[in-house]
XYZ file of N, CA and C in Angstrom:
630
model
N 0.847 -1.200 0.000
C 0.000 0.000 0.000
C 0.879 1.245 0.000
N 0.577 2.199 -0.882
C 1.309 3.455 -0.906
C 0.941 4.309 0.292
N 1.952 4.983 0.818
C 1.724 5.847 1.964
C 1.825 7.298 1.528
N 0.934 8.118 2.074
C 0.853 9.526 1.696
C 0.878 10.383 2.944
N 1.723 11.396 2.951
C 1.696 12.377 4.033
C 1.083 13.652 3.489
N 0.092 14.166 4.196
C -0.561 15.417 3.834
C -0.212 16.440 4.901
N 0.340 17.556 4.474
C 0.726 18.607 5.409
C -0.387 19.648 5.447
N -1.061 19.742 6.585
C -2.172 20.657 6.743
C -3.476 19.899 6.907
N -4.208 20.182 7.984
C -5.444 19.466 8.265
C -6.693 20.298 8.104
N -6.618 21.362 7.285
C -7.791 22.174 7.015
C -8.672 21.523 5.951
N -9.532 22.318 5.327
C -10.460 21.771 4.340
C -9.719 21.096 3.196
N -8.656 21.729 2.674
C -7.909 21.140 1.559
C -7.255 19.826 1.973
N -6.571 19.833 3.127
C -5.891 18.630 3.578
C -6.840 17.523 3.975
N -7.906 17.876 4.698
C -8.853 16.859 5.167
C -9.612 16.228 4.003
N -10.019 17.037 3.028
C -10.732 16.473 1.879
C -9.794 15.634 1.015
N -8.535 16.058 0.899
C -7.555 15.255 0.157
C -7.346 13.912 0.848
N -7.290 13.919 2.183
C -7.140 12.669 2.930
C -8.333 11.748 2.690
N -9.514 12.314 2.671
C -10.738 11.537 2.474
C -10.726 10.848 1.113
N -10.453 11.601 0.055
C -10.496 11.023 -1.287
C -9.301 10.109 -1.550
N -8.144 10.428 -0.961
C -6.986 9.552 -1.122
C -7.243 8.197 -0.468
N -7.840 8.214 0.723
C -8.140 6.965 1.420
C -9.111 6.115 0.602
N -10.051 6.772 -0.080
C -10.987 6.032 -0.921
C -10.276 5.344 -2.085
N -9.136 5.879 -2.475
C -8.366 5.296 -3.569
C -7.334 4.293 -3.064
N -7.345 4.014 -1.789
C -6.479 2.978 -1.258
C -5.178 3.450 -0.645
N -4.999 4.744 -0.497
C -3.778 5.257 0.120
C -3.856 5.130 1.643
N -2.712 4.868 2.253
C -2.580 4.929 3.705
C -2.134 6.343 4.042
N -2.985 7.101 4.704
C -2.781 8.539 4.841
C -2.388 8.919 6.266
N -1.419 9.812 6.367
C -1.099 10.473 7.632
C -1.161 11.975 7.390
N -1.888 12.685 8.243
C -2.004 14.131 8.144
C -1.150 14.763 9.233
N -0.244 15.639 8.833
C 0.591 16.376 9.777
C 0.077 17.804 9.844
N -0.308 18.239 11.018
C -0.871 19.570 11.178
C -0.305 20.202 12.436
N 0.214 21.423 12.297
C 0.833 22.075 13.454
C -0.180 22.828 14.306
N -1.431 22.924 13.833
C -2.457 23.590 14.623
C -2.359 25.093 14.637
N -1.604 25.677 13.687
C -1.452 27.124 13.615
C -2.000 27.632 12.289
N -2.321 28.929 12.233
C -2.807 29.563 11.001
C -3.984 28.776 10.430
N -4.973 28.466 11.265
C -6.088 27.607 10.862
C -7.118 28.410 10.065
N -6.875 28.573 8.766
C -7.783 29.340 7.917
C -9.151 28.677 7.805
N -9.211 27.355 7.994
C -10.481 26.636 7.877
C -11.260 26.591 9.187
N -10.717 27.181 10.232
C -11.358 27.136 11.546
C -12.407 28.240 11.656
N -13.420 28.153 10.803
C -14.478 29.160 10.741
C -15.808 28.471 11.040
N -16.526 28.904 12.075
C -17.746 28.197 12.462
C -18.884 28.318 11.453
N -18.815 29.325 10.572
C -19.873 29.483 9.576
C -19.240 29.927 8.256
N -18.620 28.974 7.560
C -17.938 29.277 6.305
C -18.947 29.295 5.160
N -18.898 30.346 4.342
C -19.830 30.456 3.223
C -19.435 29.517 2.091
N -20.415 28.849 1.533
C -20.228 28.085 0.304
C -20.790 28.956 -0.810
N -19.886 29.703 -1.418
C -20.264 30.794 -2.306
C -19.430 30.725 -3.577
N -20.045 30.495 -4.736
C -19.274 30.338 -5.974
C -18.797 31.640 -6.593
N -19.251 32.798 -6.088
C -18.860 34.092 -6.645
C -17.843 34.735 -5.712
N -16.670 35.056 -6.239
C -15.554 35.469 -5.398
C -15.332 36.977 -5.411
N -15.185 37.556 -4.212
C -14.744 38.939 -4.068
C -15.646 39.969 -4.719
N -15.175 41.226 -4.726
C -15.923 42.324 -5.318
C -15.808 42.358 -6.834
N -14.942 41.523 -7.392
C -14.836 41.442 -8.853
C -15.937 40.575 -9.436
N -16.576 39.765 -8.583
C -17.632 38.889 -9.059
C -17.131 37.725 -9.887
N -15.878 37.362 -9.737
C -15.319 36.256 -10.504
C -15.943 34.925 -10.090
N -16.174 34.068 -11.054
C -16.673 32.725 -10.812
C -15.624 31.737 -11.317
N -14.903 31.064 -10.428
C -13.853 30.136 -10.859
C -14.403 29.044 -11.765
N -13.537 28.546 -12.629
C -13.928 27.447 -13.505
C -14.397 26.259 -12.661
N -15.474 25.638 -13.064
C -16.047 24.468 -12.405
C -16.557 24.785 -10.998
N -16.849 26.067 -10.729
C -17.321 26.449 -9.393
C -18.641 25.769 -9.055
N -19.561 25.747 -10.014
C -20.865 25.119 -9.754
C -20.696 23.627 -9.502
N -19.807 23.003 -10.257
C -19.538 21.575 -10.058
C -18.942 21.321 -8.676
N -17.993 22.179 -8.278
C -17.379 22.032 -6.963
C -18.365 22.243 -5.833
N -19.287 23.199 -6.017
C -20.298 23.452 -4.999
C -21.229 22.249 -4.853
N -21.638 21.692 -5.989
C -22.507 20.509 -5.948
C -21.802 19.335 -5.284
N -20.508 19.163 -5.569
C -19.736 18.091 -4.948
C -19.633 18.291 -3.441
N -19.478 19.550 -3.015
C -19.383 19.832 -1.582
C -20.673 19.456 -0.866
N -21.814 19.820 -1.442
C -23.094 19.454 -0.814
C -23.279 17.939 -0.791
N -22.858 17.276 -1.854
C -22.954 15.822 -1.893
C -22.073 15.187 -0.821
N -20.878 15.756 -0.645
C -19.955 15.236 0.365
C -20.517 15.433 1.768
N -21.074 16.598 2.037
C -21.681 16.860 3.347
C -22.836 15.891 3.597
N -23.645 15.640 2.570
C -24.768 14.703 2.715
C -24.266 13.290 3.006
N -23.180 12.895 2.352
C -22.606 11.563 2.578
C -22.091 11.430 4.000
N -21.389 12.445 4.488
C -20.863 12.414 5.855
C -22.006 12.389 6.873
N -23.037 13.199 6.625
C -24.179 13.240 7.535
C -24.888 11.894 7.589
N -25.066 11.272 6.418
C -25.726 9.965 6.363
C -24.916 8.894 7.083
N -23.592 9.087 7.147
C -22.717 8.130 7.820
C -22.650 8.370 9.331
N -23.376 9.401 9.804
C -23.448 9.639 11.237
C -22.545 10.739 11.756
N -21.866 11.450 10.875
C -20.995 12.542 11.308
C -21.810 13.827 11.458
N -21.460 14.612 12.462
C -22.179 15.849 12.755
C -21.514 17.009 12.019
N -22.130 17.456 10.939
C -21.591 18.570 10.155
C -22.680 19.636 10.042
N -22.758 20.567 10.991
C -23.772 21.621 10.895
C -23.624 22.400 9.588
N -24.740 22.623 8.899
C -24.705 23.315 7.618
C -26.096 23.821 7.278
N -26.172 24.661 6.270
C -27.465 25.148 5.817
C -27.432 25.488 4.340
N -28.325 24.888 3.568
C -28.441 25.217 2.140
C -29.439 26.356 1.998
N -29.059 27.482 2.546
C -29.960 28.628 2.671
C -29.793 29.640 1.563
N -28.864 29.400 0.655
C -28.544 30.400 -0.350
C -27.583 31.434 0.220
N -27.014 32.257 -0.658
C -26.082 33.308 -0.261
C -26.523 34.617 -0.910
N -26.499 35.689 -0.139
C -26.846 37.014 -0.653
C -25.583 37.856 -0.740
N -25.318 38.421 -1.913
C -24.136 39.252 -2.134
C -24.564 40.675 -2.507
N -24.581 41.628 -1.562
C -24.935 43.009 -1.899
C -23.867 43.644 -2.809
N -24.302 44.525 -3.699
C -23.382 45.282 -4.547
C -23.693 46.772 -4.379
N -22.657 47.615 -4.426
C -22.859 49.027 -4.090
C -23.444 49.892 -5.197
N -23.301 49.461 -6.467
C -23.740 50.331 -7.550
C -24.021 49.507 -8.808
N -24.575 50.192 -9.807
C -24.942 49.523 -11.061
C -23.715 49.013 -11.806
N -22.620 49.727 -11.721
C -21.381 49.307 -12.392
C -20.916 47.950 -11.862
N -20.951 47.778 -10.541
C -20.552 46.504 -9.951
C -21.514 45.396 -10.356
N -22.793 45.705 -10.392
C -23.786 44.718 -10.808
C -23.518 44.261 -12.242
N -23.193 45.196 -13.131
C -22.876 44.846 -14.519
C -21.643 43.960 -14.586
N -20.650 44.280 -13.757
C -19.417 43.488 -13.725
C -19.706 42.058 -13.259
N -20.540 41.920 -12.245
C -20.925 40.589 -11.765
C -21.645 39.804 -12.867
N -22.536 40.481 -13.574
C -23.347 39.807 -14.590
C -22.494 39.191 -15.697
N -21.349 39.778 -15.978
C -20.470 39.243 -17.023
C -19.958 37.858 -16.671
N -19.900 37.555 -15.381
C -19.276 36.308 -14.937
C -20.268 35.216 -14.546
N -21.532 35.566 -14.447
C -22.491 34.616 -13.887
C -22.863 33.491 -14.854
N -22.809 33.778 -16.157
C -23.076 32.767 -17.182
C -24.367 31.999 -16.850
N -24.239 30.669 -16.700
C -25.420 29.848 -16.441
C -25.589 29.523 -14.949
N -24.840 30.203 -14.098
C -24.966 29.963 -12.662
C -26.334 30.451 -12.185
N -27.149 29.600 -11.544
C -28.471 30.039 -11.070
C -28.343 31.233 -10.129
N -29.137 32.268 -10.389
C -29.061 33.474 -9.554
C -30.292 34.333 -9.749
N -30.484 35.256 -8.813
C -31.535 36.267 -8.904
C -30.940 37.588 -8.445
N -31.471 38.695 -9.008
C -31.096 40.021 -8.524
C -32.260 40.605 -7.730
N -31.974 41.078 -6.535
C -32.983 41.729 -5.698
C -32.638 43.209 -5.603
N -33.620 44.078 -5.819
C -33.343 45.510 -5.701
C -33.593 45.986 -4.279
N -33.091 47.162 -3.988
C -33.131 47.672 -2.614
C -34.561 47.932 -2.139
N -35.481 48.194 -3.068
C -36.863 48.439 -2.665
C -37.533 47.172 -2.157
N -37.074 46.017 -2.648
C -37.705 44.747 -2.270
C -37.087 44.141 -1.016
N -35.882 44.594 -0.662
C -35.175 44.016 0.487
C -34.854 45.138 1.475
N -35.570 45.239 2.578
C -35.355 46.337 3.528
C -33.923 46.429 4.040
N -33.254 45.281 4.179
C -31.886 45.295 4.709
C -30.905 46.006 3.785
N -31.290 46.237 2.526
C -30.400 46.882 1.564
C -30.544 48.400 1.544
N -31.439 48.933 2.336
C -31.719 50.360 2.220
C -30.552 51.240 2.666
N -29.587 50.667 3.384
C -28.472 51.478 3.887
C -27.355 51.559 2.854
N -27.653 52.129 1.703
C -26.614 52.437 0.733
C -26.323 51.392 -0.310
N -26.957 50.220 -0.251
C -26.693 49.188 -1.247
C -27.589 49.380 -2.469
N -27.010 49.109 -3.625
C -27.759 49.263 -4.876
C -28.670 48.069 -5.140
N -28.149 46.865 -4.944
C -28.898 45.636 -5.205
C -28.187 44.491 -4.513
N -28.785 43.309 -4.604
C -28.162 42.125 -4.005
C -28.305 40.946 -4.955
N -27.237 40.190 -5.060
C -27.228 38.966 -5.854
C -27.575 37.798 -4.939
N -28.617 37.061 -5.291
C -29.004 35.887 -4.509
C -28.581 34.636 -5.265
N -27.809 33.783 -4.579
C -27.297 32.537 -5.160
C -27.962 31.372 -4.424
N -29.016 30.793 -4.995
C -29.809 29.791 -4.266
C -29.060 28.500 -3.975
N -27.994 28.205 -4.705
C -27.258 26.963 -4.476
C -26.182 27.103 -3.399
N -25.993 28.321 -2.893
C -24.985 28.536 -1.864
C -25.504 28.212 -0.472
N -24.680 28.489 0.530
C -25.072 28.240 1.911
C -23.877 28.366 2.830
N -23.921 27.634 3.933
C -22.831 27.714 4.909
C -22.565 26.336 5.495
N -21.359 26.190 6.058
C -20.985 24.941 6.729
C -20.048 25.269 7.881
N -20.138 24.484 8.926
C -19.230 24.610 10.075
C -17.878 24.041 9.649
N -16.891 24.925 9.439
C -15.594 24.509 8.924
C -14.875 23.468 9.772
N -14.700 23.704 11.083
C -14.011 22.716 11.921
C -14.715 21.366 11.946
N -16.061 21.377 11.988
C -16.805 20.114 12.012
C -16.615 19.353 10.707
N -16.586 20.079 9.585
C -16.357 19.423 8.297
C -14.979 18.785 8.256
N -13.965 19.510 8.726
C -12.598 18.969 8.728
C -12.488 17.736 9.622
N -13.052 17.818 10.824
C -13.009 16.674 11.745
C -13.685 15.454 11.127
N -14.822 15.678 10.488
C -15.570 14.561 9.918
C -14.829 13.930 8.749
N -14.247 14.751 7.897
C -13.480 14.226 6.768
C -12.291 13.400 7.244
N -11.586 13.894 8.247
C -10.421 13.166 8.764
C -10.854 11.856 9.410
N -11.926 11.899 10.175
C -12.409 10.676 10.825
C -12.857 9.653 9.790
N -13.581 10.109 8.771
C -14.072 9.193 7.742
C -12.937 8.614 6.904
N -11.844 9.366 6.782
C -10.703 8.893 5.987
C -9.910 7.807 6.704
N -10.023 7.769 8.045
C -9.209 6.839 8.822
C -7.757 7.245 8.900
N -7.449 8.476 8.530
C -6.069 8.948 8.518
C -5.514 9.079 9.928
N -4.230 8.809 10.074
C -3.551 9.130 11.309
C -3.248 10.613 11.324
N -3.416 11.270 12.459
C -3.173 12.703 12.567
C -2.022 12.932 13.532
N -1.013 13.651 13.057
C 0.167 13.942 13.855
C 0.274 15.448 14.031
N 0.421 15.886 15.280
C 0.640 17.303 15.542
C 2.134 17.583 15.414
N 2.511 18.304 14.388
C 3.922 18.587 14.184
C 4.147 19.202 12.821
N 5.421 19.239 12.411
C 5.820 19.817 11.137
C 6.738 18.856 10.393
N 6.692 18.926 9.067
C 7.680 18.204 8.272
C 8.975 18.992 8.348
N 10.041 18.343 8.813
C 11.283 19.047 9.072
C 12.258 18.990 7.911
N 12.177 17.958 7.067
C 13.163 17.823 5.992
C 12.699 16.778 5.001
N 13.357 16.749 3.860
C 13.237 15.635 2.933
C 14.633 15.030 2.793
N 14.695 13.728 2.532
C 15.984 13.038 2.633
C 16.739 12.867 1.324
N 16.221 13.470 0.234
C 16.934 13.363 -1.023
C 16.647 12.080 -1.780
N 15.819 11.206 -1.230
C 15.522 9.936 -1.879
C 14.006 9.728 -2.042
N 13.293 10.834 -2.166
C 11.863 10.732 -2.414
C 11.033 10.448 -1.187
N 11.512 10.839 0.008
C 10.745 10.617 1.227
C 10.709 11.890 2.057
N 9.582 12.117 2.713
C 9.472 13.208 3.671
C 9.853 12.682 5.045
N 10.490 13.523 5.843
C 10.956 13.109 7.161
C 10.303 13.984 8.219
N 9.702 13.342 9.210
C 9.099 14.048 10.332
C 9.820 13.640 11.606
N 10.398 14.614 12.289
C 11.097 14.377 13.546
C 12.185 13.317 13.402
N 12.789 13.273 12.226
C 13.947 12.423 12.025
C 13.687 10.941 11.960
N 12.430 10.506 11.940
C 12.210 9.059 12.005
C 11.117 8.556 11.071
N 10.076 9.313 10.866
C 8.988 8.838 10.022
C 9.239 9.236 8.571
N 8.870 8.331 7.648
C 9.111 8.599 6.235
C 7.877 8.235 5.423
N 7.636 9.035 4.385
C 6.534 8.762 3.482
C 7.006 8.907 2.040
N 6.312 8.210 1.161
C 6.696 8.213 -0.237
C 6.355 9.521 -0.930
N 5.224 10.116 -0.582
C 4.729 11.290 -1.292
C 4.221 12.311 -0.296
N 4.442 13.578 -0.595
C 3.938 14.627 0.283
C 3.001 15.536 -0.492
N 1.815 15.761 0.045
C 0.841 16.687 -0.518
C 0.743 17.862 0.436
N 1.176 19.037 -0.022
C 1.289 20.191 0.870
C 0.019 21.024 0.795
N -0.765 21.042 1.882
C -2.007 21.805 1.936
C -1.974 22.856 3.030
N -0.795 23.140 3.575
C -0.673 24.159 4.604
C -0.596 25.537 3.987
N -0.659 26.570 4.823
C -0.703 27.943 4.315
C 0.679 28.513 4.060
N 1.730 27.910 4.615
C 3.070 28.477 4.467
C 3.795 27.713 3.376
N 3.349 27.907 2.132
C 3.888 27.135 1.017
C 5.367 27.412 0.795
N 5.834 28.615 1.145
C 7.226 28.963 0.895
C 8.185 28.107 1.703
N 7.696 27.468 2.770
C 8.578 26.671 3.618
C 8.607 25.205 3.229
N 7.974 24.848 2.086
C 8.017 23.463 1.647
C 9.458 23.060 1.384
N 9.974 21.968 1.998
C 11.327 21.525 1.714
C 11.450 21.128 0.246
N 12.474 21.638 -0.449
C 12.614 21.390 -1.879
C 13.985 20.819 -2.222
N 14.631 20.126 -1.314
C 15.989 19.668 -1.563
C 16.056 18.283 -2.165
N 14.920 17.699 -2.497
C 14.962 16.373 -3.086
C 13.975 16.286 -4.227
N 13.898 15.124 -4.847
C 12.957 14.904 -5.922
C 11.596 14.492 -5.409
N 11.281 14.780 -4.165
C 10.011 14.379 -3.559
C 8.840 15.012 -4.294
N 7.890 14.219 -4.813
C 6.716 14.794 -5.466
C 5.909 15.604 -4.461
N 5.650 16.862 -4.787
C 4.979 17.757 -3.857
C 3.984 18.632 -4.607
N 2.782 18.808 -4.020
C 1.804 19.750 -4.558
C 1.543 20.805 -3.499
N 1.413 22.052 -3.949
C 1.245 23.162 -3.026
C -0.101 23.833 -3.283
N -0.535 24.785 -2.394
C -1.831 25.434 -2.573
C -2.012 25.984 -3.985
N -3.243 25.867 -4.491
C -3.542 26.273 -5.855
C -3.567 25.074 -6.774
N -2.783 24.040 -6.405
C -2.798 22.801 -7.174
C -3.105 21.622 -6.265
N -3.529 21.908 -5.058
C -3.761 20.859 -4.069
C -5.133 20.262 -4.267
N -5.200 19.174 -5.045
C -6.479 18.544 -5.363
C -6.310 17.046 -5.313
N -7.410 16.373 -5.038
C -7.365 14.914 -5.025
C -6.961 14.381 -6.391
N -7.277 15.113 -7.471
C -6.946 14.643 -8.799
C -5.440 14.569 -9.011
N -4.673 15.278 -8.187
C -3.220 15.203 -8.315
C -2.715 13.797 -8.042
N -3.475 13.031 -7.272
C -3.052 11.667 -6.947
C -3.066 10.774 -8.168
N -3.767 11.176 -9.210
C -3.790 10.369 -10.421
C -2.413 10.271 -11.059
N -1.538 11.225 -10.728
C -0.221 11.259 -11.354
C 0.814 10.486 -10.546
N 0.413 9.880 -9.444
C 1.365 9.211 -8.563
C 1.428 7.706 -8.846
């Protein structure tokens, strides 16, 4: 059985552990417990990003997969508080609304004007309603994914690579492959030919190349 070390136990690391385990990998997650970007009790599941209104490629597909994953974990008995309540994105002016519209394509959405929504009367021009969005308890999702994966969890840091395709933790543990899902990508050890993926490319599909 191939062994995989995943650095970082947030949403990226925990979901990678879950899908890797389904593919037969023996997974260990190393997490230092710092800079926990996923430690948000009410994380928005929102396919429209920032004030630019950008919609990442395959955003709708990823959102649907996330809801399916939450449903699977819930059916298996894991407690993942969430709500498919939709997401409301206020915009300050008509120019911003036009900019958002360029990116929405076939993404299901509605525009609400300030006259129809009392909460928008304080200076907002309109609001974008995304019915497929919602929220999820970030820490609960991470805990459930890790538990369902059966991964071993180690509190610590990867200290070095040994030059022979293995990651080394505390001078004794070794793994064949390292998937880097932590926030401090610049500190990834790069002194060997160890296959490594960093944020932005950290996906379960990367395992297809191993």
